Amino acid sequence: MNFITYNYRKLLHLFFILALVCSANPARAQRLHIIVGGPNFRPFPIAAPKIASVGKSSSTREAAELTEIIQQDVDLARSLELVPPSSYLVATNDTWQNPRYQNWVNVGASALIRGIVEKVGKNIKVSLKLYDVISQREILNKVYQDKPTKTAYISHQFIDAVIMLLTGEEGIYSSKIAYIKNTRKAKALYNCDADGRNPKRITDSDVLNLLPAWDPTGRFILFTSYLKGNPDLYRFDRSNNSMQVISSQRGLNTGAKVSPDGKHIALTLSIDGNTEIYVMDTNGKNLRRLTDSWGQDVSPTWSPDGRRIAFVSSRSGNPHLYIMNADGSEVRRLTFQGNYNQEPNWSPRAGGQIVFTARDERLKFDIFIVHPETGEITRLTQDDGDNESPSFSPDGHQIVFISTRAPGSSRKLMIMDADGKNQRRVSFDLAEYEMPAWGPRLGYQ
Amino acid sequence: MAGGTQNHGRSMSEINVTPLVDVMLVLLIIFMVTAPLIQQGVAVDLPKTHAPSLDIKADRVVLTITREQKIFLGEVEIPYAQLRAKVSNNIKLKADREIYLHADRALPYGFVVDVMAIMKDAGVETLGMVTDPVSVVKP
């Protein structure tokens, strides 16, 4: 016992010295960076109690909205974890300026978000703070003034600032997701915020639209439309809400993806009857054919460095994933398991993996991820309806996809972490959703 | 898939463990800790012991019960009726699995055990009983 006590003291002494060394280094003392997705990664637990409404004219509705959206944004973010609000121990002397830190430590929080909202003329003024409850100090202080309808954008901006402070990486809340939504008469192109809010219809015609894809700047959304009867490739310009034909070859003009440098489009055409993969400049000129096989070659997706393209081919009988150089050379088969692999989407992170949909032996669709060099496959969804059409978030930490899991078994928009954890629904209306494409960061609007 | 129907028609052969789980305190590890290191708010008249005790860990949650049967988590009073709901989602209790019980010596045994059972359900496996050292014998 004495021996143990002695060693324990020595250890304590060592820790004390370490603590001194660490606090002598200002950069180290300032904050603890968490490496998202690292081997010891655990989401950062944050408490987000009710935002208070202050001032004479009432802003209780905005305060309630902000509370809800901030809690959802913390919950959805890959690097953060929402400490369950039902567990909060709020003392009567716990105020916006002066949190009782121990009560937040006691519910497992490492940080605390506090905020007040007040009416200023026709606008709302929202003050939000982030406190480190371990070192007991304020580490972020932001004030936003905007229209009362902009509560989501205020929350998105603040949570992205929190993520930047804690991880050194940009968040996802300035990005949008494009998708196809089944209306009564058409399949229309829409986009929404990264959390499913603010859905906006883009195409107003009552025709079939499919397979949206963003260009890296976020200005354009490419998609295929039957507007003129043939599946032609169109480009929607978000800067002036105009639509432009990019490719209208005979047959299919589908599955277009813009290269990471924004200069080229890879797409599937069926000019001579068989579907093959082509590449062209973004204005539709300089068309070059990349594949030449008797099978179907479809669904190209660019590697993050733009030097390679993964695609689906049935040249070996069943649809499987293949990889080639961006000029069509050095084609190699990537997947050997399964007999129906499709819809590849390459992570935007350097060295990132390729997520895809596979049909298993029970004819159920599920989402898998494959390493582009080793070919090692990991399953991300299982026993939960059909899961399809995965697309990576701009930071590569999360994946948006379509699932038919309950309730109602209709196709809903879902988001999960890139390792398959935290699968959650982000579309809540009754409509059917298809083919989501997670776009780049666009700024808050 | 092989054996798709393997779970059908099989009789229940396991022992029903539910009544055993009810006797949950059997699984609760209890030890004693000294009081002077408790810094958090509420004053209670602690039991006095001569038994050897351990030093307290400063970062653990302290559960205080006063002579009037008022319950405090840290410095915040939680009505008995809300206690279970309040602690059932507490991620710190689930992670630490340890709590310090800082309760008045005059409290009914039944009430204390009741509160301990609620803590056990919230994920607590180790309970430190805070006592007033009369003369602490160091191990």
Coordinates of C-alpha atoms in Angstrom, one line a residue:
Chain A
M1 CA 0.0 0.0 0.0
N2 CA 2.8 2.4 0.9
F3 CA 4.6 1.5 -2.2
I4 CA 1.5 2.4 -4.3
T5 CA 0.9 5.6 -2.4
Y6 CA 4.6 6.6 -3.1
N7 CA 4.3 5.9 -6.8
Y8 CA 1.0 7.7 -7.0
R9 CA 2.7 10.8 -5.3
K10 CA 5.5 10.6 -7.8
L11 CA 3.0 10.4 -10.7
L12 CA 1.1 13.4 -9.3
H13 CA 4.4 15.3 -9.1
L14 CA 5.1 14.5 -12.7
F15 CA 1.6 15.7 -13.8
F16 CA 2.2 18.9 -11.9
I17 CA 5.4 19.5 -13.8
L18 CA 3.7 18.6 -17.1
A19 CA 0.9 21.1 -16.3
L20 CA 3.5 23.8 -15.6
V21 CA 5.2 23.1 -18.9
C22 CA 1.9 23.1 -20.8
S23 CA 0.7 26.3 -19.3
A24 CA 4.0 28.0 -20.0
N25 CA 3.3 27.4 -23.7
P26 CA 0.6 30.0 -24.6
A27 CA -0.6 28.2 -27.8
R28 CA -1.1 25.0 -25.9
A29 CA -2.8 26.7 -23.0
Q30 CA -5.2 28.6 -25.2
R31 CA -7.3 25.7 -26.3
L32 CA -7.4 22.0 -26.8
H33 CA -7.7 21.1 -30.5
I34 CA -9.7 17.9 -31.2
I35 CA -8.7 15.9 -34.3
V36 CA -12.0 14.9 -35.9
G37 CA -12.1 11.2 -36.9
G38 CA -8.7 10.5 -35.2
P39 CA -8.2 7.2 -33.3
N40 CA -9.1 8.7 -29.9
F41 CA -11.7 11.0 -31.3
R42 CA -14.7 11.6 -29.2
P43 CA -17.2 14.4 -30.1
F44 CA -16.9 17.5 -27.9
P45 CA -19.8 17.6 -25.4
I46 CA -21.5 21.0 -25.4
A47 CA -24.5 22.1 -23.3
A48 CA -26.9 24.5 -25.1
P49 CA -29.6 25.7 -22.6
K50 CA -32.5 28.0 -23.6
I51 CA -31.7 31.2 -25.3
A52 CA -33.2 34.1 -23.3
S53 CA -35.4 36.8 -24.6
V54 CA -34.6 40.2 -23.2
G55 CA -35.7 43.8 -23.7
K56 CA -39.1 45.4 -23.8
S57 CA -40.7 44.1 -27.0
S58 CA -41.0 40.3 -26.9
S59 CA -38.7 38.1 -28.9
T60 CA -39.8 34.8 -27.2
R61 CA -40.6 33.1 -30.5
E62 CA -37.2 33.9 -31.9
A63 CA -35.6 32.7 -28.7
A64 CA -37.4 29.4 -28.9
E65 CA -36.4 28.9 -32.5
L66 CA -32.8 29.8 -31.8
T67 CA -32.7 27.3 -28.9
E68 CA -34.1 24.5 -31.1
I69 CA -31.8 25.2 -34.1
I70 CA -28.7 25.6 -32.0
Q71 CA -29.3 22.3 -30.2
Q72 CA -29.9 20.6 -33.5
D73 CA -26.8 22.1 -35.1
V74 CA -24.7 20.9 -32.2
D75 CA -26.3 17.5 -32.3
L76 CA -25.8 17.1 -36.1
A77 CA -22.2 18.3 -36.3
R78 CA -19.7 15.5 -36.5
S79 CA -17.2 17.1 -34.0
L80 CA -19.8 18.1 -31.4
E81 CA -22.1 16.2 -29.1
L82 CA -25.2 17.8 -27.5
V83 CA -25.4 17.2 -23.8
P84 CA -29.0 16.1 -23.3
P85 CA -31.1 19.2 -22.3
S86 CA -33.3 17.1 -20.0
S87 CA -30.3 16.5 -17.8
Y88 CA -29.4 20.2 -17.3
L89 CA -29.0 21.4 -13.6
V90 CA -29.9 25.1 -13.8
A91 CA -29.3 27.1 -10.6
T92 CA -31.3 30.2 -9.9
N93 CA -28.1 32.3 -9.8
D94 CA -26.9 30.9 -13.2
T95 CA -27.0 33.8 -15.6
W96 CA -25.9 34.7 -19.1
Q97 CA -22.9 36.8 -17.9
N98 CA -22.1 34.5 -15.0
P99 CA -22.6 30.7 -15.5
R100 CA -22.3 28.4 -12.5
Y101 CA -19.7 26.3 -14.2
Q102 CA -19.7 23.3 -11.8
N103 CA -23.4 22.6 -12.7
W104 CA -22.4 22.2 -16.3
V105 CA -19.5 20.0 -15.5
N106 CA -21.9 17.9 -13.4
V107 CA -23.9 17.0 -16.6
G108 CA -20.8 16.1 -18.6
A109 CA -20.4 19.3 -20.6
S110 CA -17.0 20.5 -21.6
A111 CA -18.4 23.7 -23.1
L112 CA -21.5 25.8 -22.7
I113 CA -23.4 27.9 -25.3
R114 CA -25.3 30.8 -23.8
G115 CA -27.3 33.4 -25.7
I116 CA -29.8 36.3 -25.5
V117 CA -32.0 37.8 -28.2
E118 CA -33.7 41.2 -28.3
K119 CA -35.7 43.2 -30.8
V120 CA -33.9 46.1 -32.3
G121 CA -36.3 48.0 -34.6
K122 CA -37.5 45.4 -37.2
N123 CA -34.5 43.2 -36.6
I124 CA -33.3 40.9 -33.9
K125 CA -30.0 41.2 -32.1
V126 CA -28.6 37.9 -31.0
S127 CA -25.6 37.7 -28.6
L128 CA -24.0 34.2 -28.3
K129 CA -21.2 33.1 -26.1
L130 CA -19.2 29.9 -25.8
Y131 CA -17.7 29.1 -22.3
D132 CA -15.1 26.5 -21.5
V133 CA -16.6 25.1 -18.3
I134 CA -13.4 23.2 -17.4
S135 CA -11.1 26.3 -17.3
Q136 CA -14.1 28.5 -16.4
R137 CA -13.9 31.2 -19.0
E138 CA -15.5 32.7 -22.1
I139 CA -13.8 31.5 -25.3
L140 CA -16.1 32.9 -28.0
N141 CA -18.4 35.9 -28.1
K142 CA -20.4 36.8 -31.2
V143 CA -23.2 39.3 -31.9
Y144 CA -25.5 38.9 -34.9
Q145 CA -28.1 41.4 -36.2
D146 CA -30.6 40.2 -38.8
K147 CA -34.2 39.8 -39.8
P148 CA -36.3 37.7 -37.4
T149 CA -36.7 35.1 -40.0
K150 CA -32.9 34.4 -40.1
T151 CA -32.6 32.4 -36.9
A152 CA -31.3 29.4 -38.8
Y153 CA -28.5 31.4 -40.5
I154 CA -27.5 33.0 -37.2
S155 CA -27.3 29.6 -35.5
H156 CA -25.4 28.0 -38.5
Q157 CA -22.8 30.8 -38.4
F158 CA -22.2 30.5 -34.7
I159 CA -22.0 26.7 -34.6
D160 CA -19.5 26.9 -37.6
A161 CA -17.4 29.4 -35.6
V162 CA -17.6 27.0 -32.6
I163 CA -16.4 24.1 -34.8
M164 CA -13.6 26.2 -36.2
L165 CA -12.4 27.3 -32.7
L166 CA -12.5 23.7 -31.3
T167 CA -11.2 21.7 -34.3
G168 CA -9.5 24.2 -36.5
E169 CA -11.6 22.9 -39.4
E170 CA -14.5 24.7 -41.2
G171 CA -18.0 23.4 -40.4
I172 CA -20.7 22.3 -42.8
Y173 CA -23.5 24.8 -42.1
S174 CA -22.7 27.2 -44.9
S175 CA -23.1 24.3 -47.4
K176 CA -26.3 23.2 -49.2
I177 CA -27.7 19.9 -50.4
A178 CA -29.2 19.6 -53.8
Y179 CA -31.8 16.8 -54.3
I180 CA -34.7 15.6 -56.4
K181 CA -38.1 15.7 -54.8
N182 CA -41.1 13.9 -56.1
T183 CA -44.0 16.3 -56.6
R184 CA -47.4 15.2 -57.8
K185 CA -46.6 16.0 -61.5
A186 CA -42.8 15.9 -61.6
K187 CA -39.4 15.1 -60.1
A188 CA -38.2 18.6 -59.3
L189 CA -34.7 19.9 -58.4
Y190 CA -34.5 21.4 -54.9
N191 CA -31.8 22.5 -52.5
C192 CA -31.8 22.9 -48.7
D193 CA -29.4 23.8 -45.9
A194 CA -27.1 21.1 -44.6
D195 CA -29.6 20.4 -41.8
G196 CA -32.5 20.0 -44.2
R197 CA -34.0 23.5 -43.4
N198 CA -35.0 26.1 -46.0
P199 CA -35.9 23.8 -48.9
K200 CA -36.1 25.7 -52.2
R201 CA -37.5 24.5 -55.5
I202 CA -35.2 25.2 -58.4
T203 CA -36.9 23.8 -61.5
D204 CA -40.5 24.8 -62.0
S205 CA -41.3 22.7 -65.1
D206 CA -43.4 19.5 -64.6
V207 CA -40.9 17.1 -66.1
L208 CA -38.4 14.5 -64.9
N209 CA -35.1 15.9 -63.5
L210 CA -32.4 13.8 -62.1
L211 CA -28.8 13.4 -60.8
P212 CA -27.8 16.9 -59.5
A213 CA -24.1 17.7 -59.0
W214 CA -22.4 20.9 -57.8
D215 CA -19.4 22.7 -59.3
P216 CA -16.6 23.4 -56.7
T217 CA -17.5 27.1 -56.5
G218 CA -21.1 26.4 -55.6
R219 CA -22.3 28.7 -58.4
F220 CA -23.6 26.0 -60.7
I221 CA -25.7 22.9 -60.2
L222 CA -25.5 20.4 -63.1
F223 CA -28.5 18.1 -63.6
T224 CA -30.2 16.0 -66.3
S225 CA -33.6 17.1 -67.4
Y226 CA -36.3 15.7 -69.8
L227 CA -37.4 19.3 -70.5
K228 CA -37.1 18.8 -74.3
G229 CA -37.9 15.1 -74.3
N230 CA -34.3 13.8 -74.4
P231 CA -32.3 13.4 -71.2
D232 CA -30.0 16.4 -71.7
L233 CA -27.5 18.0 -69.3
Y234 CA -28.4 21.4 -68.0
R235 CA -26.6 23.9 -65.8
F236 CA -28.4 26.0 -63.2
D237 CA -26.6 29.3 -62.5
R238 CA -27.4 30.3 -58.9
S239 CA -26.0 33.8 -59.4
N240 CA -28.8 34.8 -61.8
N241 CA -31.3 31.8 -61.6
S242 CA -30.8 31.0 -65.2
M243 CA -30.7 27.6 -66.9
Q244 CA -28.4 26.6 -69.8
V245 CA -28.0 23.4 -71.9
I246 CA -24.5 22.0 -71.6
S247 CA -24.8 18.7 -73.5
S248 CA -27.7 17.5 -75.7
Q249 CA -26.2 14.5 -77.5
R250 CA -28.5 11.8 -78.8
G251 CA -29.3 9.4 -76.0
L252 CA -28.3 9.8 -72.4
N253 CA -26.5 12.9 -71.0
T254 CA -26.3 12.0 -67.3
G255 CA -24.2 11.6 -64.2
A256 CA -22.2 14.7 -64.8
K257 CA -19.5 15.6 -62.2
V258 CA -17.3 18.7 -62.3
S259 CA -13.6 18.1 -61.6
P260 CA -12.1 19.6 -58.3
D261 CA -10.3 22.3 -60.3
G262 CA -13.7 23.3 -61.9
K263 CA -12.4 23.0 -65.5
H264 CA -13.8 19.7 -66.7
I265 CA -17.0 17.7 -66.6
A266 CA -17.0 13.9 -66.6
L267 CA -20.3 12.4 -67.7
T268 CA -22.1 9.4 -69.2
L269 CA -23.2 9.6 -72.9
S270 CA -24.7 7.0 -75.1
I271 CA -23.9 8.5 -78.5
D272 CA -23.3 5.2 -80.3
G273 CA -25.8 3.2 -78.3
N274 CA -23.6 1.9 -75.5
T275 CA -23.1 4.0 -72.4
E276 CA -19.5 5.3 -72.0
I277 CA -17.8 7.8 -69.9
Y278 CA -16.6 11.1 -71.5
V279 CA -14.9 14.2 -70.3
M280 CA -15.4 17.8 -71.7
D281 CA -14.7 21.4 -70.8
T282 CA -17.2 23.0 -68.5
N283 CA -18.7 24.9 -71.5
G284 CA -19.5 21.6 -73.2
K285 CA -16.6 21.9 -75.7
N286 CA -13.6 19.6 -76.3
L287 CA -15.4 16.3 -75.8
R288 CA -13.2 13.2 -75.2
R289 CA -14.2 9.6 -74.7
L290 CA -12.5 7.9 -71.8
T291 CA -13.9 4.3 -71.7
D292 CA -14.4 1.8 -74.5
S293 CA -15.9 -1.5 -73.4
W294 CA -18.9 -3.7 -74.4
G295 CA -20.4 -3.2 -70.9
Q296 CA -22.2 -0.2 -69.4
D297 CA -19.8 2.4 -68.1
V298 CA -21.6 5.0 -65.9
S299 CA -21.5 7.2 -62.8
P300 CA -18.0 8.9 -62.8
T301 CA -16.7 10.5 -59.7
W302 CA -13.4 12.5 -59.4
S303 CA -10.6 11.8 -56.9
P304 CA -9.9 14.8 -54.6
D305 CA -6.8 15.7 -56.5
G306 CA -8.7 15.4 -59.9
R307 CA -6.1 13.0 -61.3
R308 CA -8.3 9.9 -61.2
I309 CA -12.0 8.9 -61.9
A310 CA -13.9 6.1 -60.3
F311 CA -16.9 4.7 -62.1
V312 CA -19.3 1.8 -62.5
S313 CA -18.9 -0.8 -65.2
S314 CA -20.6 -4.0 -66.1
R315 CA -17.7 -5.2 -68.3
S316 CA -17.1 -8.2 -66.0
G317 CA -20.8 -9.1 -66.0
N318 CA -22.2 -7.4 -62.9
P319 CA -21.9 -3.7 -62.1
H320 CA -18.6 -3.1 -60.1
L321 CA -16.5 -0.1 -59.2
Y322 CA -13.4 0.7 -61.3
I323 CA -10.7 3.4 -61.2
M324 CA -8.9 5.0 -64.1
N325 CA -6.6 8.0 -64.6
A326 CA -8.5 11.2 -65.7
D327 CA -7.3 10.6 -69.3
G328 CA -8.9 7.1 -69.4
S329 CA -5.6 5.2 -69.0
E330 CA -4.8 2.5 -66.4
V331 CA -8.3 1.1 -65.8
R332 CA -8.4 -1.3 -62.8
R333 CA -11.2 -3.0 -61.1
L334 CA -11.7 -1.9 -57.4
T335 CA -14.5 -4.1 -56.0
F336 CA -14.8 -7.8 -56.2
Q337 CA -17.3 -8.5 -53.5
G338 CA -21.1 -8.2 -54.2
N339 CA -22.7 -8.4 -57.5
Y340 CA -24.4 -5.0 -57.8
N341 CA -22.2 -2.0 -56.8
Q342 CA -23.1 1.4 -58.0
E343 CA -23.4 5.2 -57.2
P344 CA -19.8 5.8 -56.2
N345 CA -18.9 9.2 -54.5
W346 CA -15.3 10.0 -53.7
S347 CA -14.5 11.8 -50.4
P348 CA -13.2 15.3 -50.9
R349 CA -10.6 14.8 -48.2
A350 CA -7.0 14.1 -49.5
G351 CA -6.6 10.3 -49.4
G352 CA -10.3 9.9 -48.8
Q353 CA -12.4 6.8 -49.5
I354 CA -15.2 6.1 -52.0
V355 CA -18.7 5.6 -50.6
F356 CA -21.1 3.5 -52.8
T357 CA -24.4 1.6 -52.9
A358 CA -24.5 -2.1 -53.1
R359 CA -27.3 -4.6 -53.4
D360 CA -26.9 -7.6 -51.1
E361 CA -28.0 -11.2 -51.4
R362 CA -31.5 -10.3 -50.0
L363 CA -31.9 -7.7 -52.7
K364 CA -31.6 -4.9 -50.2
F365 CA -29.6 -1.8 -51.0
D366 CA -27.1 -0.6 -48.4
I367 CA -24.2 1.8 -48.2
F368 CA -20.5 0.7 -48.1
I369 CA -17.2 2.5 -48.3
V370 CA -14.1 1.3 -50.1
H371 CA -10.5 2.3 -49.8
P372 CA -9.3 3.3 -53.3
E373 CA -5.8 1.7 -52.9
T374 CA -6.4 -1.4 -50.8
G375 CA -9.9 -2.2 -52.0
E376 CA -10.9 -2.8 -48.3
I377 CA -14.7 -2.5 -47.9
T378 CA -16.6 -1.4 -44.8
R379 CA -20.4 -1.6 -44.4
L380 CA -22.1 1.6 -43.2
T381 CA -25.8 0.7 -43.1
Q382 CA -27.5 -2.6 -42.4
D383 CA -31.0 -4.0 -41.6
D384 CA -32.7 -0.6 -41.9
G385 CA -34.7 -0.4 -45.1
D386 CA -33.0 0.4 -48.4
N387 CA -30.2 2.9 -48.2
E388 CA -28.9 4.5 -51.4
S389 CA -27.3 7.5 -53.2
P390 CA -24.5 8.5 -50.7
S391 CA -22.8 11.9 -51.1
F392 CA -20.0 13.3 -48.9
S393 CA -20.2 16.6 -47.0
P394 CA -17.6 19.2 -48.0
D395 CA -15.4 18.3 -45.0
G396 CA -15.7 14.6 -45.8
H397 CA -16.8 13.8 -42.2
Q398 CA -20.4 13.1 -43.0
I399 CA -22.6 11.5 -45.7
V400 CA -26.0 12.4 -46.9
F401 CA -28.1 9.5 -48.3
I402 CA -31.6 8.3 -49.0
S403 CA -33.3 5.7 -46.7
T404 CA -36.6 3.9 -46.8
R405 CA -36.5 3.0 -43.1
A406 CA -39.6 3.6 -41.1
P407 CA -41.9 5.3 -40.8
G408 CA -43.9 5.0 -44.0
S409 CA -41.1 3.3 -45.9
S410 CA -40.8 6.3 -48.3
R411 CA -37.5 7.7 -49.4
K412 CA -36.2 10.2 -46.8
L413 CA -33.1 12.4 -46.6
M414 CA -30.7 11.2 -43.9
I415 CA -27.2 12.2 -42.7
M416 CA -24.6 9.9 -41.0
D417 CA -21.0 10.2 -39.9
A418 CA -18.5 8.9 -42.5
D419 CA -18.0 5.8 -40.2
G420 CA -21.7 5.0 -40.3
K421 CA -22.5 6.3 -36.8
N422 CA -25.2 8.8 -35.8
Q423 CA -27.6 8.1 -38.7
R424 CA -30.4 10.6 -38.5
R425 CA -33.2 12.0 -40.6
V426 CA -33.1 15.5 -41.9
S427 CA -36.3 15.6 -44.1
F428 CA -39.6 15.6 -42.2
D429 CA -42.3 16.1 -44.8
L430 CA -44.2 13.3 -46.5
A431 CA -42.5 13.7 -49.9
E432 CA -40.2 11.2 -51.5
Y433 CA -36.6 12.3 -51.9
E434 CA -33.9 11.1 -54.3
M435 CA -30.3 11.6 -55.4
P436 CA -28.9 14.0 -52.9
A437 CA -25.7 15.9 -53.7
W438 CA -23.9 17.7 -50.9
G439 CA -22.4 20.9 -52.2
P440 CA -19.5 23.1 -51.2
R441 CA -19.5 25.9 -48.6
L442 CA -21.4 28.9 -50.0
G443 CA -21.5 31.5 -47.3
Y444 CA -24.6 32.2 -45.2
Q445 CA -27.6 33.5 -47.0
Chain B
M1 CA -28.7 -17.0 -45.1
A2 CA -28.4 -20.2 -43.2
G3 CA -30.7 -20.9 -40.3
G4 CA -33.1 -18.1 -41.0
T5 CA -35.8 -19.6 -38.8
Q6 CA -33.5 -20.7 -35.9
N7 CA -35.3 -18.6 -33.3
H8 CA -38.8 -19.9 -34.0
G9 CA -40.4 -22.5 -31.7
R10 CA -37.6 -22.6 -29.2
S11 CA -38.7 -22.7 -25.6
M12 CA -37.5 -20.2 -23.0
S13 CA -34.8 -22.0 -21.2
E14 CA -33.0 -19.1 -19.5
I15 CA -33.6 -18.0 -16.0
N16 CA -35.7 -14.9 -15.7
V17 CA -33.3 -12.4 -14.3
T18 CA -35.6 -9.5 -13.8
P19 CA -36.2 -10.1 -10.0
L20 CA -32.5 -10.3 -9.6
V21 CA -31.9 -7.0 -11.3
D22 CA -34.4 -5.5 -8.8
V23 CA -32.0 -6.3 -6.0
M24 CA -29.6 -3.9 -7.7
L25 CA -27.8 -2.7 -4.7
V26 CA -26.0 -5.9 -4.5
L27 CA -24.0 -4.7 -7.5
L28 CA -23.3 -1.2 -6.2
I29 CA -19.8 -0.8 -4.9
I30 CA -19.8 1.4 -1.8
F31 CA -16.8 3.0 -0.1
M32 CA -16.3 5.8 2.3
V33 CA -14.7 9.2 1.7
T34 CA -13.7 12.0 4.0
A35 CA -15.8 15.1 4.2
P36 CA -13.4 18.1 4.5
L37 CA -12.7 18.1 0.7
I38 CA -16.3 18.6 -0.2
Q39 CA -16.5 22.2 -1.4
Q40 CA -19.9 22.3 -2.9
G41 CA -22.5 24.3 -1.1
V42 CA -25.1 22.5 1.0
A43 CA -24.3 21.8 4.7
V44 CA -25.4 18.6 6.3
D45 CA -24.7 16.8 9.5
L46 CA -22.7 13.9 8.3
P47 CA -22.4 10.5 9.9
K48 CA -19.3 10.1 12.1
T49 CA -17.0 7.1 11.5
H50 CA -13.8 5.7 12.7
A51 CA -13.5 3.6 9.6
P52 CA -10.6 4.3 7.2
S53 CA -11.6 6.3 4.2
L54 CA -10.3 7.4 0.9
D55 CA -9.6 10.9 -0.4
I56 CA -12.2 12.4 -2.6
K57 CA -11.9 13.0 -6.3
A58 CA -12.7 16.6 -7.0
D59 CA -14.4 16.1 -10.4
R60 CA -17.1 13.7 -9.2
V61 CA -20.8 14.7 -8.9
V62 CA -21.8 15.2 -5.3
L63 CA -25.4 14.1 -4.3
T64 CA -26.5 15.8 -1.2
I65 CA -29.5 14.9 0.9
T66 CA -30.5 17.2 3.8
R67 CA -32.2 16.3 7.0
E68 CA -35.5 17.6 5.4
Q69 CA -35.1 15.1 2.6
K70 CA -34.2 17.8 0.0
I71 CA -32.0 16.4 -2.7
F72 CA -29.2 18.4 -4.4
L73 CA -27.1 17.5 -7.4
G74 CA -24.1 19.7 -6.9
E75 CA -25.6 22.9 -5.7
V76 CA -29.0 22.6 -7.5
E77 CA -32.0 21.2 -5.7
I78 CA -34.0 18.5 -7.6
P79 CA -37.4 17.6 -6.3
Y80 CA -37.6 13.9 -5.6
A81 CA -40.4 13.5 -8.2
Q82 CA -38.1 14.8 -10.9
L83 CA -34.9 13.1 -9.8
R84 CA -35.1 10.0 -12.0
A85 CA -35.9 12.1 -15.2
K86 CA -33.1 14.5 -14.4
V87 CA -30.3 11.9 -14.0
S88 CA -31.4 9.3 -16.5
N89 CA -29.8 11.2 -19.4
N90 CA -26.8 12.5 -17.5
I91 CA -23.8 11.6 -19.6
K92 CA -21.3 12.4 -16.8
L93 CA -22.8 9.8 -14.5
K94 CA -22.8 7.3 -17.3
A95 CA -19.1 8.1 -18.1
D96 CA -17.8 8.3 -14.4
R97 CA -20.1 5.6 -13.0
E98 CA -19.3 7.1 -9.7
I99 CA -21.0 9.6 -7.4
Y100 CA -20.5 10.9 -3.8
L101 CA -23.4 10.6 -1.4
H102 CA -23.3 13.5 1.1
A103 CA -26.3 12.8 3.3
D104 CA -27.5 13.8 6.7
R105 CA -27.0 11.2 9.5
A106 CA -30.6 11.5 10.7
L107 CA -32.1 10.5 7.4
P108 CA -34.4 7.4 7.2
Y109 CA -32.5 4.4 5.7
G110 CA -35.3 3.7 3.3
F111 CA -35.2 7.1 1.7
V112 CA -31.4 7.0 1.2
V113 CA -31.6 3.5 -0.4
D114 CA -34.4 4.8 -2.7
V115 CA -32.2 7.6 -4.0
M116 CA -29.3 5.2 -4.4
A117 CA -31.5 3.0 -6.5
I118 CA -32.3 5.9 -8.8
M119 CA -28.6 6.6 -9.1
K120 CA -27.9 3.0 -9.9
D121 CA -30.5 3.1 -12.7
A122 CA -28.8 6.2 -14.1
G123 CA -25.5 4.3 -14.6
V124 CA -23.8 4.8 -11.2
E125 CA -21.8 1.7 -10.1
T126 CA -19.6 3.1 -7.4
L127 CA -20.9 5.2 -4.5
G128 CA -18.7 7.1 -2.2
M129 CA -20.3 7.7 1.2
V130 CA -19.1 11.0 2.6
T131 CA -18.5 10.8 6.3
D132 CA -17.0 13.0 9.0
P133 CA -13.8 11.5 10.2
V134 CA -13.6 11.2 14.0
S135 CA -10.1 9.8 13.9
V136 CA -9.2 8.6 10.5
V137 CA -6.9 5.6 10.4
K138 CA -4.7 5.9 7.3
P139 CA -4.4 2.5 5.6

